[in-house]
Amino acid sequence: MVPSVVPSGAGSLTEAFYADPIRNYMIPVFSDRRTDWSSHPHATRDSLHEHDMWATEGLTHRYPTKVLAELLPTCPQYCGHCTRMDLVGNSTPVIEKLKFAGKPNDRIGDMIDYLKRTPSVRDVVVSGGDVANMPWPRLEAFLTSVLEVDNIRDIRLATKALIGLPQHWLQPEVVDGVGRVAAIARSRGVSLAIHTHANHANSVTPMVAAATRAMLDAGVRDVRNRGVLLNGVNADGDTLLDLCFRLLDGAQIMPYYFYMCDMIPFSEHWRVSVADAQKLQHHIMGYLPGFATPRIVCDVPFVGKRWVHQLADYDTERGISYWTKNYKTSIEASDSEALSRTYEYYDPIHTLPAAGRPGGRSTGASTRPRSRPPRWPRRLAVPPRCRPGRSPGRPSDFPDRWWSPRISGDSVTCKALQRLLLNRRSGYVTSERCAEILGPWLVRIVRLIVISSF
């Protein structure tokens, strides 16, 4: 993120720094956000509901043959568009994040036990957080345990650090350890790959190329890139192609996926519509080898990754795309309609025509019925995200207890008030709803003032 421009006066370097595409998502600032719709009304912190699909703590079983092992909740650097923002990093005075309850060794043991008793799982994505933050001896011990499970045929290490902190993967201890794990994998017919995360060509430096070469020489089968499509960073065809060629020719990293940015809070200035994503996919076709042409995918809640042209229907005026799926997730085992309904994904509101925006006058009602929300397993009395201590899946459904302050004696918890006001500013709560919630507080405060005056 070092500006390459020549200083041309006071403030010129500051302006260049703010305009830097990597700064845009690695050091986001408040002024980056849209002032009309900073968050989509359907945005949630765990937009893919990975926590709801935990088979054991930290092990998400979302696809029929693949699991995601979240070993730790930290990264060497934090992206503003992080899809696991509800787990990764520390809680703040405003946001209380999800935390692992079990001890690391117990959680890892539970994961290995689940893999052994679930022969349908053949693919393990090892992530977090970032595996680079895990001491190498512990990570190697986990990978060795996974390799002992007969049904496992693919292991992928997910690490942004190969791009952001390539020095980690150049350490002799790590290079030698990867070599040992890769040798075991080859002897057992298991594919070991690394997935990294670069969003702009400026991220692919000579040191990144050196770290990638070290991993390939150590025996890793492939190093692949899974980027995110972000406005202001790479959401145009030429920039995407520059990144792909830099990855492929400059670092021997295979362009693999570009995800559409997930519907997380305060991400509307990054997100693009499905229609724009389809145009970008069309733009990059034909310039790269077929095996190195990345797919642009939409990670649809309760569905999973889908190529942007796989949608079942698309209401471009209201910005709602409809998707189908061919398998059930772990929370839909007893849902007979899971494979017959459609699932909705929402374009950014600012990309919609005036008639499709809230308060706009539509030229005609959509003829497609709205899909029903997933039915939850009977063992859960309420949807998982509505369980005590967790915020539910949609801001409009937040129960009163989530917003209400804890009143102890005559004091009102300032933290809850701060949270309410912040979400009012972001558009999560209407003025009417805010007044409805604050009303009982004000009545109580007035009573306390009257009583204390006597």
Steps between C-alpha positions, in 0.01 A plus 500: 500500500797734445391772255705490181420859407751783522401755769344801332419715798357496849257212548579328170633185666198488729269519200696224326480285812122541524466413132709184532285196411656280769444768763135501394434160657793448739476836680138604444395839634158632588494740204521202260147393591194604309290763670169374356525125560810409700351156576238292325187435712570125469866527597616282789836441664488126425338539160573141392372349828818299545461500877155347468650213299769401747518123529741548789625832633688666215427230241247618241336223296332700226561285191440125455866398473686802640550653845658822618727473806528835679802438722542847647329841495796725413681619188831679438298771328128576486299574185209740520281264295571192714222242462579363849493838670274358771774256611833653401659763722414638840169636625456876513296728730224489237524145360526183706649235273461126504772323699604137514390345828705180493873460553701478175609139553143394580362675191764344275433158649128538434573599139715193439238273658232647274712444188558137597132425553384690189638310198316724253746782577803491269608865492620714795560874471724603791442863586410731785595780526822426320703182544816714490412622850512146635838380628638267236547195729132511596386548139721215382363272772143581390576439131671171581191391694275592208722303261445190716127508421445253215221690322688833466632565149542880488645744752511871432679751721331841488741785571493867410850519651658363182410837349509726806782336697697276259797498740309252716495240224870555429610403851715183491290338774182554298652397164640179650171428675300547182740260330435233764123540475511500117705178501242326721220632279663366182559159656130475586361639176381827657516834318649782712440853372521856628226757441595863538321832457618782272261766371733726303812457289697731732478231769703251295859591587832321435494371858154352441644324194792369708269366771280330241804342334615371839162336563489338156857373540405359841237280334175699505298401194351843422484853632169658401352845546148570620441873478196714571332727249513850652393837365790744512752216495453258212142519371591562140614255235845644428598512868387140549706388201806690628467317831455160333806542278708625793399199705556248222814638339657682792444257786375167356173543693193362326206744468213295642197692627378853537222515754238768502533688828271347763206688650675609818443832681659815353605336174267663248775722359689181401216282374399468135178370349463154351450660158832685527674181615366320192640774277840470666503124448426558133776763475782275624412197285745404228808686625627234741553127457181313575649335810604844631182695426344578839132450565303783653268348757221613729504337844126482560382459862374144566606399147875539456724607215329541165637635173339835434320362194341211694210699644149366450334842462595865534283800580733776382265779608483391863852359492403152620655191345355155567714190537445128540711221646543126462602398854399570857715665763537356847215714637252387234511123540131481587385775262309339213485827302868592517568387142182634342491859628701792368738706710544873468808716462477880498683750282628823659212745528693786339534294179123463458285719275294760684184289468664209680638689800317528831234768460521484120196429284532169323383469143344167583493241773735206471318186394743276685391401851743573778678193627418367841778513760666170585329286757719436799555153649245403762769475763526879487200685634610818317738570212862450612592866465216593737628289785582694819823692473504506120353750258258347247541481128313813393520846660125549459439195717719605791311420822450770758735330744793553262444874493375549855755611759568299810353706783674445831342703776465853367771480230461441129780321316672756282635229272153399388403863441813551294421190295146618435608846387774359275258270324252787463770697319579205274136460400440168676218648710232744394428814698163355601661181626763699688230708667306186589804352673608820674150580628500266802849616595398865499190428709712320759758780506229761554357295785843472660551876473159569657560253782849631574372858520296427813 
